[in-house]
mmCIF file with all atom_site columns, C-alpha atoms in Angstrom:
data_model
loop_
_atom_site.group_PDB
_atom_site.id
_atom_site.type_symbol
_atom_site.label_atom_id
_atom_site.label_alt_id
_atom_site.label_comp_id
_atom_site.label_asym_id
_atom_site.label_entity_id
_atom_site.label_seq_id
_atom_site.pdbx_PDB_ins_code
_atom_site.Cartn_x
_atom_site.Cartn_y
_atom_site.Cartn_z
_atom_site.occupancy
_atom_site.B_iso_or_equiv
_atom_site.pdbx_formal_charge
_atom_site.auth_seq_id
_atom_site.auth_comp_id
_atom_site.auth_asym_id
_atom_site.auth_atom_id
_atom_site.pdbx_PDB_model_num
ATOM 1   C CA . UNK A 1 1   ? 21.310  -11.726 -27.648 1.00 0.00 ? 495 UNK A CA 1
ATOM 2   C CA . UNK A 1 2   ? 20.636  -11.655 -31.370 1.00 0.00 ? 496 UNK A CA 1
ATOM 3   C CA . UNK A 1 3   ? 20.155  -14.808 -33.413 1.00 0.00 ? 497 UNK A CA 1
ATOM 4   C CA . UNK A 1 4   ? 23.354  -14.128 -35.378 1.00 0.00 ? 498 UNK A CA 1
ATOM 5   C CA . UNK A 1 5   ? 25.510  -13.816 -32.270 1.00 0.00 ? 499 UNK A CA 1
ATOM 6   C CA . UNK A 1 6   ? 23.805  -16.875 -30.773 1.00 0.00 ? 500 UNK A CA 1
ATOM 7   C CA . UNK A 1 7   ? 24.511  -18.883 -33.933 1.00 0.00 ? 501 UNK A CA 1
ATOM 8   C CA . UNK A 1 8   ? 28.150  -17.744 -34.066 1.00 0.00 ? 502 UNK A CA 1
ATOM 9   C CA . UNK A 1 9   ? 28.659  -18.535 -30.387 1.00 0.00 ? 503 UNK A CA 1
ATOM 10  C CA . UNK A 1 10  ? 27.207  -21.991 -31.001 1.00 0.00 ? 504 UNK A CA 1
ATOM 11  C CA . UNK A 1 11  ? 29.682  -22.570 -33.832 1.00 0.00 ? 505 UNK A CA 1
ATOM 12  C CA . UNK A 1 12  ? 32.717  -21.158 -31.999 1.00 0.00 ? 506 UNK A CA 1
ATOM 13  C CA . UNK A 1 13  ? 31.774  -22.730 -28.689 1.00 0.00 ? 507 UNK A CA 1
ATOM 14  C CA . UNK A 1 14  ? 31.613  -19.448 -26.756 1.00 0.00 ? 508 UNK A CA 1
ATOM 15  C CA . UNK A 1 15  ? 29.117  -18.779 -24.060 1.00 0.00 ? 509 UNK A CA 1
ATOM 16  C CA . UNK A 1 16  ? 27.597  -15.319 -24.076 1.00 0.00 ? 510 UNK A CA 1
ATOM 17  C CA . UNK A 1 17  ? 25.535  -14.658 -21.025 1.00 0.00 ? 511 UNK A CA 1
ATOM 18  C CA . UNK A 1 18  ? 23.755  -11.352 -20.869 1.00 0.00 ? 512 UNK A CA 1
ATOM 19  C CA . UNK A 1 19  ? 22.660  -10.687 -17.332 1.00 0.00 ? 513 UNK A CA 1
ATOM 20  C CA . UNK A 1 20  ? 20.691  -7.479  -17.181 1.00 0.00 ? 514 UNK A CA 1
ATOM 21  C CA . UNK A 1 21  ? 19.899  -7.146  -13.518 1.00 0.00 ? 515 UNK A CA 1
ATOM 22  C CA . UNK A 1 22  ? 19.378  -3.430  -13.906 1.00 0.00 ? 516 UNK A CA 1
ATOM 23  C CA . UNK A 1 23  ? 16.408  -4.018  -16.185 1.00 0.00 ? 517 UNK A CA 1
ATOM 24  C CA . UNK A 1 24  ? 14.479  -5.996  -13.604 1.00 0.00 ? 518 UNK A CA 1
ATOM 25  C CA . UNK A 1 25  ? 11.529  -3.871  -12.604 1.00 0.00 ? 519 UNK A CA 1
ATOM 26  C CA . UNK A 1 26  ? 10.127  -5.241  -9.367  1.00 0.00 ? 520 UNK A CA 1
ATOM 27  C CA . UNK A 1 27  ? 7.214   -3.295  -7.944  1.00 0.00 ? 521 UNK A CA 1
ATOM 28  C CA . UNK A 1 28  ? 7.379   -3.933  -4.208  1.00 0.00 ? 522 UNK A CA 1
ATOM 29  C CA . UNK A 1 29  ? 4.016   -2.227  -3.734  1.00 0.00 ? 523 UNK A CA 1
ATOM 30  C CA . UNK A 1 30  ? 2.250   -5.288  -5.109  1.00 0.00 ? 524 UNK A CA 1
ATOM 31  C CA . UNK A 1 31  ? 3.589   -7.518  -2.341  1.00 0.00 ? 525 UNK A CA 1
ATOM 32  C CA . UNK A 1 32  ? 0.989   -8.406  0.256   1.00 0.00 ? 526 UNK A CA 1
ATOM 33  C CA . UNK A 1 33  ? 2.069   -8.700  3.879   1.00 0.00 ? 527 UNK A CA 1
ATOM 34  C CA . UNK A 1 34  ? 0.191   -10.967 6.257   1.00 0.00 ? 528 UNK A CA 1
ATOM 35  C CA . UNK A 1 35  ? -2.083  -8.768  8.367   1.00 0.00 ? 529 UNK A CA 1
ATOM 36  C CA . UNK A 1 36  ? -1.548  -8.737  12.141  1.00 0.00 ? 530 UNK A CA 1
ATOM 37  C CA . UNK A 1 37  ? -3.814  -11.190 13.962  1.00 0.00 ? 531 UNK A CA 1
ATOM 38  C CA . UNK A 1 38  ? -5.900  -8.422  15.505  1.00 0.00 ? 532 UNK A CA 1
ATOM 39  C CA . UNK A 1 39  ? -6.980  -7.278  12.036  1.00 0.00 ? 533 UNK A CA 1
ATOM 40  C CA . UNK A 1 40  ? -7.923  -10.711 10.634  1.00 0.00 ? 534 UNK A CA 1
ATOM 41  C CA . UNK A 1 41  ? -11.567 -10.617 11.825  1.00 0.00 ? 535 UNK A CA 1
ATOM 42  C CA . UNK A 1 42  ? -11.902 -7.270  10.045  1.00 0.00 ? 536 UNK A CA 1
ATOM 43  C CA . UNK A 1 43  ? -10.647 -8.794  6.798   1.00 0.00 ? 537 UNK A CA 1
ATOM 44  C CA . UNK A 1 44  ? -13.175 -11.612 7.084   1.00 0.00 ? 538 UNK A CA 1
ATOM 45  C CA . UNK A 1 45  ? -16.031 -9.087  7.235   1.00 0.00 ? 539 UNK A CA 1
ATOM 46  C CA . UNK A 1 46  ? -15.126 -7.340  3.986   1.00 0.00 ? 540 UNK A CA 1
ATOM 47  C CA . UNK A 1 47  ? -17.042 -8.021  0.797   1.00 0.00 ? 541 UNK A CA 1
ATOM 48  C CA . UNK A 1 48  ? -14.991 -9.895  -1.808  1.00 0.00 ? 542 UNK A CA 1
ATOM 49  C CA . UNK A 1 49  ? -14.508 -6.867  -4.087  1.00 0.00 ? 543 UNK A CA 1
ATOM 50  C CA . UNK A 1 50  ? -13.418 -4.649  -1.208  1.00 0.00 ? 544 UNK A CA 1
ATOM 51  C CA . UNK A 1 51  ? -11.004 -7.246  0.111   1.00 0.00 ? 545 UNK A CA 1
ATOM 52  C CA . UNK A 1 52  ? -9.534  -7.787  -3.352  1.00 0.00 ? 546 UNK A CA 1
ATOM 53  C CA . UNK A 1 53  ? -9.060  -4.028  -3.835  1.00 0.00 ? 547 UNK A CA 1
ATOM 54  C CA . UNK A 1 54  ? -7.442  -3.739  -0.407  1.00 0.00 ? 548 UNK A CA 1
ATOM 55  C CA . UNK A 1 55  ? -5.027  -6.605  -1.075  1.00 0.00 ? 549 UNK A CA 1
ATOM 56  C CA . UNK A 1 56  ? -4.039  -5.926  -4.670  1.00 0.00 ? 550 UNK A CA 1
ATOM 57  C CA . UNK A 1 57  ? -5.714  -2.764  -5.930  1.00 0.00 ? 551 UNK A CA 1
ATOM 58  C CA . UNK A 1 58  ? -4.823  0.901   -5.793  1.00 0.00 ? 552 UNK A CA 1
ATOM 59  C CA . UNK A 1 59  ? -5.572  1.247   -2.038  1.00 0.00 ? 553 UNK A CA 1
ATOM 60  C CA . UNK A 1 60  ? -2.953  -1.451  -1.365  1.00 0.00 ? 554 UNK A CA 1
ATOM 61  C CA . UNK A 1 61  ? -0.389  0.095   -3.711  1.00 0.00 ? 555 UNK A CA 1
ATOM 62  C CA . UNK A 1 62  ? -0.868  3.522   -2.131  1.00 0.00 ? 556 UNK A CA 1
ATOM 63  C CA . UNK A 1 63  ? -0.616  2.111   1.401   1.00 0.00 ? 557 UNK A CA 1
ATOM 64  C CA . UNK A 1 64  ? 2.610   0.226   0.602   1.00 0.00 ? 558 UNK A CA 1
ATOM 65  C CA . UNK A 1 65  ? 4.249   3.203   -1.062  1.00 0.00 ? 559 UNK A CA 1
ATOM 66  C CA . UNK A 1 66  ? 3.279   5.671   1.645   1.00 0.00 ? 560 UNK A CA 1
ATOM 67  C CA . UNK A 1 67  ? 4.452   3.179   4.270   1.00 0.00 ? 561 UNK A CA 1
ATOM 68  C CA . UNK A 1 68  ? 7.819   2.973   2.521   1.00 0.00 ? 562 UNK A CA 1
ATOM 69  C CA . UNK A 1 69  ? 8.033   6.743   2.153   1.00 0.00 ? 563 UNK A CA 1
ATOM 70  C CA . UNK A 1 70  ? 7.480   7.353   5.879   1.00 0.00 ? 564 UNK A CA 1
ATOM 71  C CA . UNK A 1 71  ? 9.098   4.122   7.105   1.00 0.00 ? 565 UNK A CA 1
ATOM 72  C CA . UNK A 1 72  ? 11.838  5.754   9.162   1.00 0.00 ? 566 UNK A CA 1
ATOM 73  C CA . UNK A 1 73  ? 9.954   8.932   10.058  1.00 0.00 ? 567 UNK A CA 1
ATOM 74  C CA . UNK A 1 74  ? 7.140   7.472   12.156  1.00 0.00 ? 568 UNK A CA 1
ATOM 75  C CA . UNK A 1 75  ? 7.777   5.706   15.462  1.00 0.00 ? 569 UNK A CA 1
ATOM 76  C CA . UNK A 1 76  ? 7.012   2.033   15.977  1.00 0.00 ? 570 UNK A CA 1
ATOM 77  C CA . UNK A 1 77  ? 3.783   1.733   17.951  1.00 0.00 ? 571 UNK A CA 1
ATOM 78  C CA . UNK A 1 78  ? 3.021   -1.973  18.396  1.00 0.00 ? 572 UNK A CA 1
ATOM 79  C CA . UNK A 1 79  ? 0.569   -1.444  21.269  1.00 0.00 ? 573 UNK A CA 1
ATOM 80  C CA . UNK A 1 80  ? -1.376  1.160   19.309  1.00 0.00 ? 574 UNK A CA 1
ATOM 81  C CA . UNK A 1 81  ? -1.475  -1.109  16.239  1.00 0.00 ? 575 UNK A CA 1
ATOM 82  C CA . UNK A 1 82  ? -2.765  -4.015  18.353  1.00 0.00 ? 576 UNK A CA 1
ATOM 83  C CA . UNK A 1 83  ? -5.429  -1.860  20.004  1.00 0.00 ? 577 UNK A CA 1
ATOM 84  C CA . UNK A 1 84  ? -6.485  -0.374  16.664  1.00 0.00 ? 578 UNK A CA 1
ATOM 85  C CA . UNK A 1 85  ? -6.743  -3.795  15.038  1.00 0.00 ? 579 UNK A CA 1
ATOM 86  C CA . UNK A 1 86  ? -8.750  -5.193  17.925  1.00 0.00 ? 580 UNK A CA 1
ATOM 87  C CA . UNK A 1 87  ? -11.153 -2.251  17.979  1.00 0.00 ? 581 UNK A CA 1
ATOM 88  C CA . UNK A 1 88  ? -11.699 -2.110  14.212  1.00 0.00 ? 582 UNK A CA 1
ATOM 89  C CA . UNK A 1 89  ? -12.375 -5.848  14.197  1.00 0.00 ? 583 UNK A CA 1
ATOM 90  C CA . UNK A 1 90  ? -14.897 -5.443  17.027  1.00 0.00 ? 584 UNK A CA 1
ATOM 91  C CA . UNK A 1 91  ? -16.703 -2.670  15.162  1.00 0.00 ? 585 UNK A CA 1
ATOM 92  C CA . UNK A 1 92  ? -16.733 -4.672  11.925  1.00 0.00 ? 586 UNK A CA 1
ATOM 93  C CA . UNK A 1 93  ? -18.129 -7.722  13.735  1.00 0.00 ? 587 UNK A CA 1
ATOM 94  C CA . UNK A 1 94  ? -20.941 -5.642  15.232  1.00 0.00 ? 588 UNK A CA 1
ATOM 95  C CA . UNK A 1 95  ? -21.907 -4.409  11.758  1.00 0.00 ? 589 UNK A CA 1
ATOM 96  C CA . UNK A 1 96  ? -21.510 -7.811  10.105  1.00 0.00 ? 590 UNK A CA 1
ATOM 97  C CA . UNK A 1 97  ? -23.770 -8.750  7.228   1.00 0.00 ? 591 UNK A CA 1
ATOM 98  C CA . UNK A 1 98  ? -24.245 -12.414 6.553   1.00 0.00 ? 592 UNK A CA 1
ATOM 99  C CA . UNK A 1 99  ? -23.002 -13.192 3.061   1.00 0.00 ? 593 UNK A CA 1
ATOM 100 C CA . UNK A 1 100 ? -26.141 -15.262 2.401   1.00 0.00 ? 594 UNK A CA 1
ATOM 101 C CA . UNK A 1 101 ? -28.463 -12.410 3.395   1.00 0.00 ? 595 UNK A CA 1
ATOM 102 C CA . UNK A 1 102 ? -26.420 -9.900  1.425   1.00 0.00 ? 596 UNK A CA 1
ATOM 103 C CA . UNK A 1 103 ? -28.096 -11.175 -1.743  1.00 0.00 ? 597 UNK A CA 1
ATOM 104 C CA . UNK A 1 104 ? -31.081 -9.056  -0.813  1.00 0.00 ? 598 UNK A CA 1
ATOM 105 C CA . UNK A 1 105 ? -28.962 -6.076  -1.853  1.00 0.00 ? 599 UNK A CA 1
ATOM 106 C CA . UNK A 1 106 ? -29.085 -7.296  -5.460  1.00 0.00 ? 600 UNK A CA 1
ATOM 107 C CA . UNK A 1 107 ? -26.445 -5.855  -7.742  1.00 0.00 ? 601 UNK A CA 1
ATOM 108 C CA . UNK A 1 108 ? -24.930 -4.030  -4.775  1.00 0.00 ? 602 UNK A CA 1
ATOM 109 C CA . UNK A 1 109 ? -24.367 -7.208  -2.739  1.00 0.00 ? 603 UNK A CA 1
ATOM 110 C CA . UNK A 1 110 ? -20.618 -7.145  -3.376  1.00 0.00 ? 604 UNK A CA 1
ATOM 111 C CA . UNK A 1 111 ? -20.487 -3.686  -1.847  1.00 0.00 ? 605 UNK A CA 1
ATOM 112 C CA . UNK A 1 112 ? -22.734 -4.324  1.151   1.00 0.00 ? 606 UNK A CA 1
ATOM 113 C CA . UNK A 1 113 ? -21.314 -4.301  4.644   1.00 0.00 ? 607 UNK A CA 1
ATOM 114 C CA . UNK A 1 114 ? -18.426 -2.573  6.311   1.00 0.00 ? 608 UNK A CA 1
ATOM 115 C CA . UNK A 1 115 ? -16.213 -0.464  4.063   1.00 0.00 ? 609 UNK A CA 1
ATOM 116 C CA . UNK A 1 116 ? -12.852 -0.801  5.733   1.00 0.00 ? 610 UNK A CA 1
ATOM 117 C CA . UNK A 1 117 ? -10.906 -1.144  2.493   1.00 0.00 ? 611 UNK A CA 1
ATOM 118 C CA . UNK A 1 118 ? -8.263  1.398   3.473   1.00 0.00 ? 612 UNK A CA 1
ATOM 119 C CA . UNK A 1 119 ? -7.791  -0.154  6.924   1.00 0.00 ? 613 UNK A CA 1
ATOM 120 C CA . UNK A 1 120 ? -7.339  -3.639  5.431   1.00 0.00 ? 614 UNK A CA 1
ATOM 121 C CA . UNK A 1 121 ? -5.020  -2.207  2.748   1.00 0.00 ? 615 UNK A CA 1
ATOM 122 C CA . UNK A 1 122 ? -2.831  -0.735  5.492   1.00 0.00 ? 616 UNK A CA 1
ATOM 123 C CA . UNK A 1 123 ? -2.981  -3.942  7.548   1.00 0.00 ? 617 UNK A CA 1
ATOM 124 C CA . UNK A 1 124 ? -1.819  -6.021  4.566   1.00 0.00 ? 618 UNK A CA 1
ATOM 125 C CA . UNK A 1 125 ? 0.917   -3.512  3.728   1.00 0.00 ? 619 UNK A CA 1
ATOM 126 C CA . UNK A 1 126 ? 2.919   -3.634  6.951   1.00 0.00 ? 620 UNK A CA 1
ATOM 127 C CA . UNK A 1 127 ? 3.172   -1.777  10.247  1.00 0.00 ? 621 UNK A CA 1
ATOM 128 C CA . UNK A 1 128 ? 4.530   1.382   8.592   1.00 0.00 ? 622 UNK A CA 1
ATOM 129 C CA . UNK A 1 129 ? 1.417   1.602   6.436   1.00 0.00 ? 623 UNK A CA 1
ATOM 130 C CA . UNK A 1 130 ? -0.809  1.257   9.507   1.00 0.00 ? 624 UNK A CA 1
ATOM 131 C CA . UNK A 1 131 ? 1.058   4.149   11.144  1.00 0.00 ? 625 UNK A CA 1
ATOM 132 C CA . UNK A 1 132 ? 0.612   6.283   8.019   1.00 0.00 ? 626 UNK A CA 1
ATOM 133 C CA . UNK A 1 133 ? -3.079  5.330   7.902   1.00 0.00 ? 627 UNK A CA 1
ATOM 134 C CA . UNK A 1 134 ? -3.529  6.464   11.497  1.00 0.00 ? 628 UNK A CA 1
ATOM 135 C CA . UNK A 1 135 ? -1.726  9.725   10.722  1.00 0.00 ? 629 UNK A CA 1
ATOM 136 C CA . UNK A 1 136 ? -4.064  10.315  7.779   1.00 0.00 ? 630 UNK A CA 1
ATOM 137 C CA . UNK A 1 137 ? -7.053  9.614   10.041  1.00 0.00 ? 631 UNK A CA 1
ATOM 138 C CA . UNK A 1 138 ? -5.809  12.193  12.547  1.00 0.00 ? 632 UNK A CA 1
ATOM 139 C CA . UNK A 1 139 ? -5.381  14.801  9.831   1.00 0.00 ? 633 UNK A CA 1
ATOM 140 C CA . UNK A 1 140 ? -8.859  14.095  8.473   1.00 0.00 ? 634 UNK A CA 1
ATOM 141 C CA . UNK A 1 141 ? -10.382 14.329  11.936  1.00 0.00 ? 635 UNK A CA 1
ATOM 142 C CA . UNK A 1 142 ? -8.677  17.557  13.000  1.00 0.00 ? 636 UNK A CA 1
ATOM 143 C CA . UNK A 1 143 ? -8.947  19.643  9.824   1.00 0.00 ? 637 UNK A CA 1
ATOM 144 C CA . UNK A 1 144 ? -11.515 20.135  7.082   1.00 0.00 ? 638 UNK A CA 1
ATOM 145 C CA . UNK A 1 145 ? -11.179 18.016  3.949   1.00 0.00 ? 639 UNK A CA 1
ATOM 146 C CA . UNK A 1 146 ? -9.329  20.602  1.839   1.00 0.00 ? 640 UNK A CA 1
ATOM 147 C CA . UNK A 1 147 ? -7.062  21.584  4.746   1.00 0.00 ? 641 UNK A CA 1
ATOM 148 C CA . UNK A 1 148 ? -6.226  17.960  5.549   1.00 0.00 ? 642 UNK A CA 1
ATOM 149 C CA . UNK A 1 149 ? -5.496  17.231  1.882   1.00 0.00 ? 643 UNK A CA 1
ATOM 150 C CA . UNK A 1 150 ? -3.211  20.261  1.670   1.00 0.00 ? 644 UNK A CA 1
ATOM 151 C CA . UNK A 1 151 ? -1.356  19.240  4.848   1.00 0.00 ? 645 UNK A CA 1
ATOM 152 C CA . UNK A 1 152 ? -1.019  15.663  3.587   1.00 0.00 ? 646 UNK A CA 1
ATOM 153 C CA . UNK A 1 153 ? 0.412   16.793  0.237   1.00 0.00 ? 647 UNK A CA 1
ATOM 154 C CA . UNK A 1 154 ? 2.823   19.069  2.094   1.00 0.00 ? 648 UNK A CA 1
ATOM 155 C CA . UNK A 1 155 ? 3.936   16.221  4.402   1.00 0.00 ? 649 UNK A CA 1
ATOM 156 C CA . UNK A 1 156 ? 4.595   13.934  1.433   1.00 0.00 ? 650 UNK A CA 1
ATOM 157 C CA . UNK A 1 157 ? 6.484   16.671  -0.424  1.00 0.00 ? 651 UNK A CA 1
ATOM 158 C CA . UNK A 1 158 ? 8.627   17.508  2.608   1.00 0.00 ? 652 UNK A CA 1
ATOM 159 C CA . UNK A 1 159 ? 9.401   13.839  3.223   1.00 0.00 ? 653 UNK A CA 1
ATOM 160 C CA . UNK A 1 160 ? 10.525  13.418  -0.376  1.00 0.00 ? 654 UNK A CA 1
ATOM 161 C CA . UNK A 1 161 ? 12.803  16.463  0.006   1.00 0.00 ? 655 UNK A CA 1
ATOM 162 C CA . UNK A 1 162 ? 14.269  15.000  3.227   1.00 0.00 ? 656 UNK A CA 1
ATOM 163 C CA . UNK A 1 163 ? 14.978  11.661  1.581   1.00 0.00 ? 657 UNK A CA 1
ATOM 164 C CA . UNK A 1 164 ? 16.412  13.281  -1.547  1.00 0.00 ? 658 UNK A CA 1
ATOM 165 C CA . UNK A 1 165 ? 18.846  15.257  0.632   1.00 0.00 ? 659 UNK A CA 1
ATOM 166 C CA . UNK A 1 166 ? 20.151  12.012  2.126   1.00 0.00 ? 660 UNK A CA 1
ATOM 167 C CA . UNK A 1 167 ? 21.321  10.543  -1.173  1.00 0.00 ? 661 UNK A CA 1
ATOM 168 C CA . UNK A 1 168 ? 21.273  10.939  -4.916  1.00 0.00 ? 662 UNK A CA 1
ATOM 169 C CA . UNK A 1 169 ? 17.639  9.873   -5.161  1.00 0.00 ? 663 UNK A CA 1
ATOM 170 C CA . UNK A 1 170 ? 18.318  6.392   -6.528  1.00 0.00 ? 664 UNK A CA 1
ATOM 171 C CA . UNK A 1 171 ? 17.677  4.828   -3.135  1.00 0.00 ? 665 UNK A CA 1
ATOM 172 C CA . UNK A 1 172 ? 14.496  6.864   -2.800  1.00 0.00 ? 666 UNK A CA 1
ATOM 173 C CA . UNK A 1 173 ? 13.183  5.702   -6.171  1.00 0.00 ? 667 UNK A CA 1
ATOM 174 C CA . UNK A 1 174 ? 14.106  2.094   -5.371  1.00 0.00 ? 668 UNK A CA 1
ATOM 175 C CA . UNK A 1 175 ? 12.566  2.210   -1.903  1.00 0.00 ? 669 UNK A CA 1
ATOM 176 C CA . UNK A 1 176 ? 9.352   3.888   -3.016  1.00 0.00 ? 670 UNK A CA 1
ATOM 177 C CA . UNK A 1 177 ? 8.954   2.104   -6.328  1.00 0.00 ? 671 UNK A CA 1
ATOM 178 C CA . UNK A 1 178 ? 8.767   5.312   -8.336  1.00 0.00 ? 672 UNK A CA 1
ATOM 179 C CA . UNK A 1 179 ? 6.239   6.798   -5.927  1.00 0.00 ? 673 UNK A CA 1
ATOM 180 C CA . UNK A 1 180 ? 8.728   9.476   -4.949  1.00 0.00 ? 674 UNK A CA 1
ATOM 181 C CA . UNK A 1 181 ? 8.481   10.890  -8.466  1.00 0.00 ? 675 UNK A CA 1
ATOM 182 C CA . UNK A 1 182 ? 4.676   10.945  -8.386  1.00 0.00 ? 676 UNK A CA 1
ATOM 183 C CA . UNK A 1 183 ? 3.382   14.523  -8.541  1.00 0.00 ? 677 UNK A CA 1
ATOM 184 C CA . UNK A 1 184 ? 1.008   15.271  -5.679  1.00 0.00 ? 678 UNK A CA 1
ATOM 185 C CA . UNK A 1 185 ? -1.308  18.189  -6.013  1.00 0.00 ? 679 UNK A CA 1
ATOM 186 C CA . UNK A 1 186 ? -4.054  19.512  -3.832  1.00 0.00 ? 680 UNK A CA 1
ATOM 187 C CA . UNK A 1 187 ? -7.505  18.969  -5.325  1.00 0.00 ? 681 UNK A CA 1
ATOM 188 C CA . UNK A 1 188 ? -9.399  22.187  -5.832  1.00 0.00 ? 682 UNK A CA 1
#
């Protein structure tokens, strides 16, 4: 509302409310979900910088958006998620570095210890993100790096095509926070 129209509405006694709900730009990918209990010991083992990146950095954003993209394509696997969380926490505990003794690593102390940033990012992004993380792990384990990357890009592209065929794309952009428009290319 301009100052002139505000002043004239004040004089004439009119109320001019401009509600622009369409201009609200909420990025759902920044929302942190509480990690399942089985993953909490893993999160406690992460260095501060890794935990921060996993909860609010680009690994978290990517995990949330991929989870949303594949939300209805992957089956719910609560037992697998529980077992995975328990096992990753056990492994992290066995490799634990005491925060006090980590100072011996000098300038690298914030990076010492278990690097489970992507696992914690998935755990704090919801069960869909954990399922996508496990799918990515399977692809990386079965194929070489370039092959797995190519397959992953193809899966994302095909999923975007499937979702675009369902509607006009507005729901897809809303659901994926603009991630559906992100160009994915295979690294060469």
